[in-house]
Short mmCIF file of C-alpha atoms in Angstrom, two decimals:
data_model
loop_
_atom_site.label_atom_id
_atom_site.label_comp_id
_atom_site.label_asym_id
_atom_site.label_seq_id
_atom_site.Cartn_x
_atom_site.Cartn_y
_atom_site.Cartn_z
CA MET A 1 -23.06 6.91 27.71
CA ALA A 2 -24.23 10.09 26.04
CA ALA A 3 -22.95 10.34 22.55
CA GLU A 4 -21.50 13.71 21.50
CA VAL A 5 -21.53 14.99 18.08
CA ALA A 6 -19.04 17.64 17.01
CA GLU A 7 -19.01 19.27 13.61
CA ALA A 8 -16.39 21.16 11.78
CA GLU A 9 -16.45 22.83 8.46
CA ALA A 10 -12.90 23.35 7.29
CA ALA A 11 -11.57 25.67 4.69
CA ASP A 12 -7.87 25.63 4.03
CA GLY A 13 -7.25 28.48 1.68
CA GLN A 14 -8.01 27.00 -1.73
CA CYS A 15 -8.27 23.36 -0.53
CA ARG A 16 -11.52 22.73 1.24
CA LEU A 17 -12.31 19.75 3.36
CA ARG A 18 -15.93 18.49 3.44
CA ARG A 19 -18.06 18.79 6.51
CA PHE A 20 -16.77 16.58 9.28
CA SER A 21 -18.76 14.97 11.99
CA CYS A 22 -17.78 12.47 14.71
CA GLU A 23 -19.66 10.49 17.34
CA LEU A 24 -17.68 8.85 20.17
CA GLY A 25 -18.70 5.95 22.44
CA LEU A 26 -21.84 5.08 20.52
CA LEU A 27 -21.54 1.33 20.83
CA SER A 28 -21.87 -0.39 24.22
CA ARG A 29 -19.95 -3.57 23.70
CA PRO A 30 -16.54 -2.48 22.32
CA ASP A 31 -13.96 -0.82 24.60
CA GLY A 32 -13.86 2.15 22.17
CA SER A 33 -16.01 3.13 19.27
CA ALA A 34 -16.34 6.02 16.86
CA ALA A 35 -18.37 6.97 13.87
CA PHE A 36 -16.66 9.37 11.50
CA LEU A 37 -18.43 11.26 8.72
CA GLN A 38 -16.73 13.16 5.97
CA GLY A 39 -19.30 14.69 3.73
CA ASP A 40 -21.40 11.63 2.75
CA THR A 41 -18.67 9.08 3.47
CA SER A 42 -19.13 7.39 6.85
CA VAL A 43 -17.32 4.62 8.65
CA LEU A 44 -18.00 3.04 12.03
CA ALA A 45 -15.06 1.77 14.08
CA GLY A 46 -15.16 -0.48 17.08
CA LEU A 47 -12.05 -1.38 19.10
CA TYR A 48 -11.69 -4.26 21.48
CA GLY A 49 -8.57 -4.41 23.60
CA PRO A 50 -6.18 -5.02 25.16
CA ALA A 51 -7.70 -8.37 25.56
CA GLU A 52 -6.50 -12.04 25.81
CA ALA A 53 -4.84 -13.22 22.64
CA LYS A 54 -4.92 -16.61 21.05
CA ILE A 55 -1.63 -18.47 21.73
CA SER A 56 -0.87 -18.67 18.05
CA LYS A 57 -1.27 -14.90 17.60
CA GLU A 58 0.22 -13.59 20.78
CA LEU A 59 3.66 -11.72 20.66
CA PRO A 60 5.90 -12.00 23.70
CA ASP A 61 6.97 -8.36 23.90
CA ARG A 62 4.02 -6.35 22.62
CA ALA A 63 0.36 -6.32 21.76
CA ALA A 64 -0.84 -7.95 18.55
CA LEU A 65 -3.03 -5.49 16.59
CA ASP A 66 -5.35 -6.72 13.86
CA VAL A 67 -7.79 -4.88 11.71
CA LEU A 68 -10.91 -6.05 10.01
CA LEU A 69 -12.46 -3.89 7.30
CA ARG A 70 -15.97 -4.82 6.16
CA PRO A 71 -17.25 -3.32 3.03
CA LYS A 72 -20.81 -2.00 2.68
CA VAL A 73 -21.84 -4.77 0.31
CA GLY A 74 -20.36 -8.13 -0.51
CA LEU A 75 -17.56 -10.10 1.20
CA PRO A 76 -14.16 -8.65 1.97
CA GLY A 77 -11.89 -9.15 -1.06
CA VAL A 78 -8.27 -8.47 -1.93
CA LEU A 79 -8.74 -4.71 -1.85
CA GLU A 80 -10.03 -4.82 1.73
CA ARG A 81 -7.07 -7.11 2.76
CA SER A 82 -4.66 -4.51 1.26
CA ARG A 83 -6.37 -1.66 3.12
CA GLU A 84 -6.44 -3.71 6.35
CA GLN A 85 -2.64 -4.12 6.05
CA LEU A 86 -2.22 -0.32 5.58
CA LEU A 87 -4.44 0.47 8.63
CA GLN A 88 -2.82 -2.21 10.81
CA GLN A 89 0.76 -1.02 10.21
CA THR A 90 -0.27 2.61 10.64
CA CYS A 91 -1.99 1.86 13.98
CA GLU A 92 0.88 -0.31 15.16
CA ALA A 93 3.34 2.51 14.54
CA VAL A 94 1.47 4.84 17.07
CA VAL A 95 0.08 2.39 19.63
CA LEU A 96 2.45 1.75 22.49
CA GLY A 97 2.05 -1.96 22.25
CA VAL A 98 5.06 -2.65 24.53
CA LEU A 99 2.93 -1.60 27.54
CA HIS A 100 0.55 -4.55 26.93
CA PRO A 101 2.54 -7.63 25.88
CA ARG A 102 0.86 -10.87 25.02
CA THR A 103 -2.49 -9.16 24.37
CA ALA A 104 -4.63 -8.70 21.34
CA ILE A 105 -6.08 -5.38 20.12
CA SER A 106 -8.83 -5.85 17.48
CA LEU A 107 -10.14 -2.96 15.40
CA VAL A 108 -13.20 -3.59 13.32
CA LEU A 109 -14.28 -1.03 10.72
CA GLN A 110 -17.60 -1.12 8.95
CA VAL A 111 -18.14 1.09 5.86
CA LEU A 112 -21.64 2.60 6.15
CA SER A 113 -21.46 4.77 3.00
CA ASP A 114 -18.79 5.49 0.49
CA ALA A 115 -18.91 8.82 -1.35
CA GLY A 116 -15.15 9.25 -1.94
CA SER A 117 -11.99 9.46 0.40
CA LEU A 118 -12.95 6.17 2.01
CA LEU A 119 -9.48 5.25 3.21
CA SER A 120 -8.87 8.59 4.95
CA CYS A 121 -12.29 8.31 6.64
CA CYS A 122 -11.24 4.82 7.86
CA LEU A 123 -7.93 6.20 9.19
CA ASN A 124 -9.80 9.03 11.07
CA ALA A 125 -12.37 6.67 12.49
CA ALA A 126 -9.56 4.35 13.63
CA CYS A 127 -7.74 7.07 15.39
CA MET A 128 -10.86 8.31 17.19
CA ALA A 129 -11.66 4.74 18.24
CA LEU A 130 -8.16 4.43 19.65
CA LEU A 131 -8.69 7.59 21.63
CA ASP A 132 -12.16 6.55 22.87
CA ALA A 133 -10.75 3.22 24.04
CA GLY A 134 -8.06 5.07 26.05
CA LEU A 135 -5.15 3.13 24.49
CA PRO A 136 -1.67 4.60 25.05
CA LEU A 137 -0.51 6.30 21.84
CA SER A 138 2.82 7.93 20.97
CA ALA A 139 1.06 10.27 18.48
CA LEU A 140 -2.29 10.86 16.84
CA PHE A 141 -2.77 10.48 13.16
CA CYS A 142 -5.25 11.62 10.56
CA GLY A 143 -6.07 10.66 6.96
CA VAL A 144 -6.16 13.06 4.12
CA THR A 145 -6.94 12.20 0.49
CA CYS A 146 -5.73 14.43 -2.32
CA ALA A 147 -6.93 14.22 -5.91
CA LEU A 148 -4.79 15.62 -8.74
CA GLN A 149 -7.12 16.88 -11.42
CA PRO A 150 -6.12 16.64 -15.14
CA ASP A 151 -5.33 20.36 -15.16
CA GLY A 152 -2.93 20.02 -12.26
CA ALA A 153 -5.10 21.51 -9.52
CA ILE A 154 -5.08 19.74 -6.13
CA LEU A 155 -8.41 18.87 -4.52
CA LEU A 156 -8.55 17.78 -0.88
CA ASP A 157 -11.13 15.25 0.37
CA PRO A 158 -12.50 14.47 -3.03
CA THR A 159 -15.94 12.99 -3.65
CA ALA A 160 -16.30 9.74 -5.62
CA ARG A 161 -16.92 11.62 -8.81
CA GLN A 162 -13.88 13.80 -8.36
CA GLU A 163 -11.77 10.72 -7.66
CA GLN A 164 -12.87 9.05 -10.89
CA GLU A 165 -12.04 12.10 -12.96
CA ALA A 166 -8.73 12.71 -11.27
CA ARG A 167 -5.41 11.85 -12.84
CA ALA A 168 -4.04 10.62 -9.50
CA VAL A 169 -5.47 10.06 -6.04
CA LEU A 170 -3.05 10.11 -3.15
CA THR A 171 -3.92 9.20 0.49
CA PHE A 172 -1.65 10.25 3.38
CA ALA A 173 -1.76 9.37 7.05
CA ILE A 174 -0.12 12.32 8.85
CA ALA A 175 1.20 11.96 12.46
CA SER A 176 0.52 14.68 14.91
CA ALA A 177 4.23 14.92 16.02
CA GLU A 178 5.96 17.19 13.48
CA ARG A 179 3.39 16.35 10.83
CA LYS A 180 5.57 13.40 9.62
CA VAL A 181 4.15 10.97 7.02
CA LEU A 182 3.02 7.70 8.57
CA MET A 183 1.45 6.12 5.52
CA VAL A 184 1.19 6.90 1.78
CA THR A 185 -0.69 5.13 -0.94
CA THR A 186 -1.18 6.35 -4.49
CA LYS A 187 -3.41 5.51 -7.37
CA GLY A 188 -2.52 6.81 -10.88
CA SER A 189 0.82 8.42 -11.78
CA CYS A 190 2.13 11.80 -10.97
CA SER A 191 5.37 13.75 -11.09
CA VAL A 192 7.61 14.10 -8.07
CA GLN A 193 6.81 17.85 -7.67
CA GLU A 194 3.09 17.15 -7.76
CA MET A 195 3.49 14.56 -5.01
CA GLN A 196 5.42 17.03 -2.86
CA GLN A 197 2.69 19.66 -3.35
CA CYS A 198 -0.03 17.21 -2.40
CA LEU A 199 2.02 16.25 0.69
CA ALA A 200 2.36 19.90 1.78
CA ALA A 201 -1.41 20.51 1.23
CA ALA A 202 -2.23 17.34 3.26
CA GLN A 203 0.12 18.51 6.12
CA ARG A 204 -1.75 21.84 6.26
CA ALA A 205 -5.16 20.20 6.25
CA ALA A 206 -3.98 17.90 9.07
CA ASP A 207 -3.86 20.91 11.41
CA THR A 208 -7.61 21.41 10.90
CA ILE A 209 -8.33 17.75 11.49
CA PHE A 210 -6.27 17.57 14.72
CA GLN A 211 -8.05 20.62 16.01
CA PHE A 212 -11.33 18.81 15.24
CA TYR A 213 -10.19 15.78 17.19
CA ARG A 214 -9.36 17.98 20.16
CA ASP A 215 -12.78 19.62 20.04
CA SER A 216 -14.58 16.32 19.78
CA VAL A 217 -12.82 14.84 22.71
CA ARG A 218 -13.22 17.96 24.85
CA ARG A 219 -16.99 17.98 24.16
CA ARG A 220 -17.27 14.30 25.03
CA TYR A 221 -15.55 14.64 28.39
CA SER A 222 -16.95 18.06 29.38
CA LYS A 223 -20.33 16.60 30.13
CA CYS A 224 -19.10 13.62 32.22
CA MET B 1 26.10 3.90 -7.14
CA GLU B 2 28.62 6.57 -5.98
CA GLY B 3 29.06 7.48 -2.39
CA LYS B 4 29.76 6.00 1.03
CA HIS B 5 28.51 2.44 1.63
CA LEU B 6 28.90 -0.22 4.19
CA VAL B 7 30.16 -3.45 2.53
CA LYS B 8 29.79 -6.86 4.12
CA ILE B 9 33.14 -8.68 4.34
CA GLY B 10 32.64 -12.00 6.11
CA CYS B 11 30.59 -11.00 9.21
CA TYR B 12 32.00 -7.43 9.43
CA LEU B 13 30.56 -4.29 7.92
CA ALA B 14 33.47 -2.16 6.57
CA PRO B 15 33.07 1.41 5.29
CA PHE B 16 33.65 1.70 1.59
CA GLU B 17 33.73 4.77 -0.56
CA GLY B 18 33.28 4.45 -4.30
CA LYS B 19 30.98 2.89 -6.83
CA ILE B 20 28.96 -0.13 -6.15
CA ASP B 21 26.93 -1.84 -8.94
CA PHE B 22 23.92 -3.14 -7.08
CA THR B 23 22.96 -5.14 -10.15
CA GLU B 24 25.90 -7.54 -9.69
CA GLN B 25 23.81 -9.53 -7.28
CA TYR B 26 20.83 -9.65 -9.63
CA PHE B 27 20.18 -12.52 -11.98
CA PHE B 28 17.42 -12.83 -14.46
CA SER B 29 16.59 -15.29 -17.21
CA SER B 30 13.50 -15.22 -19.40
CA GLY B 31 11.57 -17.80 -21.40
CA SER B 32 12.29 -20.68 -18.93
CA ILE B 33 8.69 -21.91 -18.81
CA THR B 34 8.03 -23.33 -22.32
CA THR B 35 4.31 -24.02 -21.68
CA ALA B 36 3.64 -20.34 -20.80
CA ASP B 37 3.20 -17.56 -23.32
CA GLY B 38 5.86 -15.55 -21.47
CA SER B 39 8.01 -16.08 -18.40
CA ALA B 40 10.86 -14.81 -16.39
CA LEU B 41 12.92 -15.86 -13.38
CA VAL B 42 14.40 -13.19 -11.25
CA LYS B 43 16.86 -13.39 -8.37
CA LEU B 44 17.56 -10.31 -6.24
CA GLY B 45 20.28 -11.65 -3.99
CA ASN B 46 18.61 -14.75 -2.51
CA THR B 47 14.99 -13.70 -3.19
CA THR B 48 13.84 -15.84 -6.18
CA VAL B 49 10.57 -15.05 -7.99
CA ILE B 50 9.29 -16.60 -11.16
CA CYS B 51 6.49 -15.08 -13.28
CA GLY B 52 4.57 -16.95 -15.90
CA VAL B 53 1.97 -15.25 -18.30
CA LYS B 54 -0.72 -17.25 -19.96
CA ALA B 55 -2.97 -15.61 -22.53
CA GLU B 56 -6.53 -16.76 -23.06
CA LEU B 57 -9.45 -15.44 -25.09
CA ALA B 58 -12.62 -14.10 -23.53
CA ALA B 59 -15.55 -11.71 -24.17
CA PRO B 60 -14.89 -8.20 -22.87
CA ALA B 61 -17.09 -6.78 -20.11
CA ALA B 62 -20.29 -5.09 -21.16
CA ASP B 63 -19.35 -1.64 -19.82
CA SER B 64 -15.84 -1.66 -21.31
CA ALA B 65 -16.26 -3.41 -24.68
CA ASN B 66 -12.88 -2.40 -26.01
CA LYS B 67 -10.74 -3.47 -23.09
CA GLY B 68 -9.02 -6.82 -22.32
CA TYR B 69 -8.04 -7.96 -18.86
CA ILE B 70 -4.78 -8.39 -16.92
CA VAL B 71 -5.09 -10.62 -13.85
CA PRO B 72 -2.06 -10.61 -11.61
CA ASN B 73 -1.68 -13.12 -8.69
CA VAL B 74 1.16 -13.34 -6.29
CA GLU B 75 1.63 -16.63 -4.51
CA LEU B 76 3.72 -17.25 -1.45
CA PRO B 77 3.84 -21.06 -1.16
CA SER B 78 5.08 -22.74 1.97
CA LEU B 79 8.23 -23.60 0.02
CA CYS B 80 9.63 -20.08 0.05
CA ALA B 81 9.75 -19.43 3.84
CA GLU B 82 8.92 -21.17 7.10
CA ARG B 83 6.24 -18.69 8.14
CA PHE B 84 3.98 -19.29 5.19
CA ARG B 85 1.70 -22.20 5.76
CA SER B 86 -0.12 -24.05 2.94
CA GLY B 87 -3.83 -23.14 2.45
CA PRO B 88 -5.71 -20.07 1.16
CA PRO B 89 -3.60 -17.03 0.35
CA GLY B 90 -2.46 -15.11 3.44
CA GLU B 91 -2.61 -11.41 3.98
CA GLU B 92 0.87 -10.72 2.65
CA ALA B 93 0.16 -12.55 -0.63
CA GLN B 94 -3.19 -10.75 -1.09
CA ALA B 95 -1.69 -7.38 -0.34
CA ALA B 96 1.16 -8.05 -2.81
CA SER B 97 -1.34 -9.06 -5.51
CA GLN B 98 -3.25 -5.86 -4.98
CA PHE B 99 0.03 -3.90 -5.12
CA ILE B 100 0.95 -5.54 -8.48
CA ALA B 101 -2.53 -4.83 -9.86
CA ASP B 102 -2.20 -1.13 -8.74
CA VAL B 103 1.26 -0.88 -10.35
CA ILE B 104 -0.03 -2.19 -13.71
CA GLU B 105 -3.03 0.19 -13.58
CA ASN B 106 -1.13 3.29 -12.41
CA SER B 107 1.84 2.95 -14.77
CA GLN B 108 -0.26 2.00 -17.77
CA MET B 109 2.50 -0.39 -18.76
CA ILE B 110 -0.08 -2.40 -20.75
CA VAL B 111 -3.08 -0.43 -22.03
CA LYS B 112 -6.15 -2.65 -21.89
CA GLU B 113 -7.37 -1.34 -25.20
CA ASP B 114 -4.33 -2.96 -26.85
CA LEU B 115 -5.57 -6.35 -25.73
CA CYS B 116 -8.90 -6.00 -27.51
CA ILE B 117 -9.19 -8.08 -30.71
CA ALA B 118 -12.82 -7.32 -31.76
CA ASN B 119 -14.81 -4.65 -30.06
CA GLY B 120 -17.43 -6.21 -27.85
CA LYS B 121 -16.68 -9.76 -28.98
CA LEU B 122 -13.12 -10.93 -28.24
CA ALA B 123 -10.29 -9.83 -26.10
CA TRP B 124 -7.19 -11.20 -24.54
CA VAL B 125 -6.93 -12.07 -20.85
CA LEU B 126 -3.41 -12.15 -19.44
CA TYR B 127 -3.10 -14.29 -16.33
CA CYS B 128 0.13 -13.25 -14.66
CA ASP B 129 1.14 -15.63 -11.96
CA ILE B 130 4.00 -14.56 -9.77
CA ILE B 131 5.37 -17.28 -7.55
CA CYS B 132 7.99 -16.73 -4.91
CA LEU B 133 10.46 -19.60 -4.67
CA ASP B 134 12.75 -18.28 -2.04
CA TYR B 135 11.81 -15.42 0.24
CA ASP B 136 14.72 -13.35 1.45
CA GLY B 137 12.96 -9.97 1.71
CA ASN B 138 12.06 -7.39 -0.88
CA LEU B 139 9.20 -9.33 -2.45
CA LEU B 140 7.57 -6.34 -4.12
CA ASP B 141 10.65 -5.26 -6.09
CA ALA B 142 11.33 -8.79 -7.35
CA SER B 143 7.68 -9.33 -8.32
CA VAL B 144 7.52 -6.11 -10.34
CA PHE B 145 10.80 -6.92 -11.99
CA ALA B 146 9.67 -10.48 -12.81
CA LEU B 147 6.38 -9.30 -14.20
CA LEU B 148 8.00 -6.65 -16.44
CA ALA B 149 10.51 -9.22 -17.74
CA ALA B 150 7.87 -11.88 -18.34
CA LEU B 151 5.51 -9.38 -20.20
CA LYS B 152 8.45 -8.39 -22.46
CA ASN B 153 8.96 -12.08 -23.26
CA VAL B 154 5.30 -12.67 -24.25
CA GLN B 155 4.48 -13.56 -27.82
CA LEU B 156 0.77 -13.52 -28.64
CA PRO B 157 -0.50 -15.35 -31.65
CA SER B 158 -2.51 -13.33 -34.17
CA VAL B 159 -6.29 -13.88 -33.97
CA THR B 160 -8.80 -13.01 -36.62
CA ILE B 161 -12.59 -13.38 -36.58
CA ASN B 162 -13.97 -15.29 -39.55
CA GLU B 163 -16.74 -13.11 -41.02
CA GLU B 164 -18.91 -15.92 -42.15
CA THR B 165 -18.91 -18.30 -39.16
CA GLY B 166 -18.24 -15.66 -36.53
CA LEU B 167 -15.63 -17.95 -34.87
CA SER B 168 -12.11 -16.85 -33.95
CA GLU B 169 -9.16 -18.26 -35.84
CA VAL B 170 -5.81 -18.42 -34.05
CA ASN B 171 -2.70 -18.42 -36.11
CA LEU B 172 0.01 -19.95 -33.92
CA LYS B 173 2.69 -19.46 -36.60
CA GLN B 174 2.42 -15.68 -36.64
CA LYS B 175 3.28 -14.29 -33.24
CA ASN B 176 3.57 -10.63 -32.13
CA PRO B 177 5.17 -9.27 -28.95
CA LEU B 178 3.02 -7.35 -26.50
CA ILE B 179 3.10 -3.50 -26.68
CA ILE B 180 4.66 -2.43 -23.40
CA ARG B 181 4.38 1.35 -23.09
CA LYS B 182 6.11 2.00 -19.78
CA HIS B 183 8.72 0.19 -17.77
CA PRO B 184 8.02 0.55 -14.10
CA VAL B 185 10.72 -0.47 -11.63
CA ALA B 186 10.02 -0.73 -7.87
CA THR B 187 12.55 0.19 -5.17
CA SER B 188 11.93 -0.77 -1.58
CA PHE B 189 13.52 0.71 1.51
CA ALA B 190 13.57 -0.53 5.13
CA ILE B 191 13.25 2.21 7.71
CA PHE B 192 15.03 2.01 11.06
CA ASP B 193 13.66 4.51 13.55
CA ASP B 194 13.18 7.13 10.86
CA THR B 195 16.91 7.79 10.59
CA LEU B 196 18.42 4.93 8.65
CA LEU B 197 17.17 3.86 5.25
CA ILE B 198 18.29 0.57 3.65
CA VAL B 199 17.69 -0.06 -0.05
CA ASP B 200 16.72 -3.59 -1.14
CA PRO B 201 16.40 -5.11 2.35
CA THR B 202 16.94 -8.82 3.04
CA ALA B 203 14.45 -10.78 5.20
CA GLU B 204 16.61 -10.25 8.27
CA GLU B 205 16.72 -6.49 7.72
CA GLU B 206 13.02 -6.38 7.08
CA ASP B 207 12.20 -8.21 10.39
CA LEU B 208 14.29 -5.75 12.36
CA ALA B 209 13.02 -2.69 10.47
CA THR B 210 10.40 -0.34 11.96
CA GLY B 211 8.82 0.35 8.56
CA THR B 212 9.14 -0.03 4.80
CA VAL B 213 8.59 2.21 1.74
CA THR B 214 8.22 1.10 -1.86
CA ILE B 215 8.55 3.58 -4.69
CA VAL B 216 7.66 2.58 -8.27
CA THR B 217 9.02 4.92 -10.98
CA ASP B 218 8.87 4.80 -14.76
CA GLU B 219 11.46 5.85 -17.30
CA GLU B 220 10.20 9.43 -17.45
CA GLY B 221 10.90 9.88 -13.66
CA ARG B 222 7.16 9.91 -12.87
CA LEU B 223 5.87 8.24 -9.74
CA CYS B 224 3.68 5.31 -10.48
CA SER B 225 3.23 4.37 -6.85
CA VAL B 226 4.40 5.48 -3.41
CA HIS B 227 3.57 2.73 -0.99
CA LYS B 228 4.30 3.22 2.64
CA PRO B 229 2.04 0.90 4.64
CA GLY B 230 2.41 2.40 8.06
CA GLY B 231 5.62 1.96 10.04
CA SER B 232 7.64 4.68 11.67
CA PRO B 233 6.95 8.14 10.37
CA LEU B 234 9.15 9.90 7.76
CA THR B 235 9.63 13.54 7.11
CA GLY B 236 8.82 14.93 3.67
CA ALA B 237 12.65 15.43 3.03
CA LYS B 238 13.49 11.82 3.83
CA LEU B 239 10.68 10.68 1.48
CA GLN B 240 12.16 12.86 -1.24
CA ASP B 241 15.59 11.25 -0.66
CA CYS B 242 13.95 7.78 -1.23
CA ILE B 243 12.35 9.05 -4.46
CA THR B 244 15.68 10.31 -5.75
CA ARG B 245 17.45 7.06 -4.99
CA ALA B 246 14.60 5.20 -6.64
CA ILE B 247 14.87 7.21 -9.85
CA THR B 248 18.66 6.41 -10.02
CA ARG B 249 18.13 2.78 -9.35
CA HIS B 250 15.53 2.63 -12.12
CA LYS B 251 18.20 3.57 -14.67
CA GLU B 252 20.51 0.69 -13.51
CA VAL B 253 17.80 -1.92 -13.45
CA LYS B 254 16.47 -0.88 -16.86
CA LYS B 255 19.99 -1.25 -18.33
CA LEU B 256 20.12 -4.82 -16.96
CA ILE B 257 16.75 -5.68 -18.46
CA ASP B 258 17.64 -4.23 -21.91
CA LYS B 259 20.94 -6.03 -21.88
CA VAL B 260 19.39 -9.45 -21.27
CA ILE B 261 16.43 -8.93 -23.60
CA LYS B 262 18.72 -7.91 -26.42
CA SER B 263 20.78 -11.14 -26.04
CA ILE B 264 17.63 -13.32 -26.31
CA THR B 265 16.27 -13.99 -29.74
CA PRO B 266 12.47 -14.45 -29.75
CA LYS B 267 11.30 -17.98 -30.58
#
């Protein structure tokens, strides 16, 4: 299948997102695959499912979703396990698993390069892979990372260097329906107002990302 | 807490308006493990978690010569609930361990520089083992509570480095408590279809819930961690409600800890 590349350069007032790029359907074996690039961070996602589940893992009323996150170097450790749990519960909240009971949906993510905002890139790649596989979803989601700098300024989609210098790094998964919060994880401490400001900035940035999703999918299917 | 609540009377839920002290169901004792440098046993309703802290000496890492180490580990043995099988740590235990490590790092409750004895040569390593004995939901709150209580109970012997031999000398008779800068308290909520939020859920409530949120606050009202691992979506306003509730609960839990610590004389 021809792979389509769509690019978007987003500017959201003062908060800029890096250059986005996405390729859908690039792998031939998985049912859905996507490679998502945010600046220099890139993640490759492959989705298999709904497929037959192992008897020990199958759920009687819905699909069992599991996520595997493989780092660029080394074996997966406790940090990857913790991220897998975040991704799994986020995907489970949007996938209409009740339409496919006693099946297994496996999402495998491979980190190709990490230059900051890795978790939000994984979230975006996961959503694109779900779209490419054609799974029924109740809403789309996107990942946005915010870094709070020592002087209080909010930076969206920070690079690795900006993340290290920041006082706090917050990652949000925002759902497309009413921009509700699907997932939050924070690193470092911040005040309640600062968290609310980051959330508002993330919700604004989500509009740009969802528009980018629409454009990618439109381009992919316009040529078929 | 003031307001309208549903109170369990037998198997019925009755509306109740007034003040409920959540901490009436909480039990905590410290110093129960005599072989550990610090320990605490915490019961939140039926959920029982014990935390033991062992201190060892090690050389600091090359790139951070003035920092010690804190190594938390959460274990969910097959004793605590039927669904945990014996063997390597499962996903929930590993995710909980990562969460505790993040809370220690984000809240800066123990500053690693305080654990350094001699720059580049000797530092303390604190192994914090958190073991769940009875799993009835709300593991994260109980673990953070147990960890805080155990660290407050830790007495470290004073260590000096002999100038001539270069070896460390440990004086077990002279002990100092750890310097704990912040007191983080975790509050977990179970979400039901993004309308109902239940604080401090039991295992039954967690199984039926469509999502969970855990908020860790410190005594200044700052957020050390907002942990919402997926689950049904929440609006910003609902999230703010959770944060406000968490800040109020922090005060109540802190009062309980202070009351118990004051009544214990250090050994």
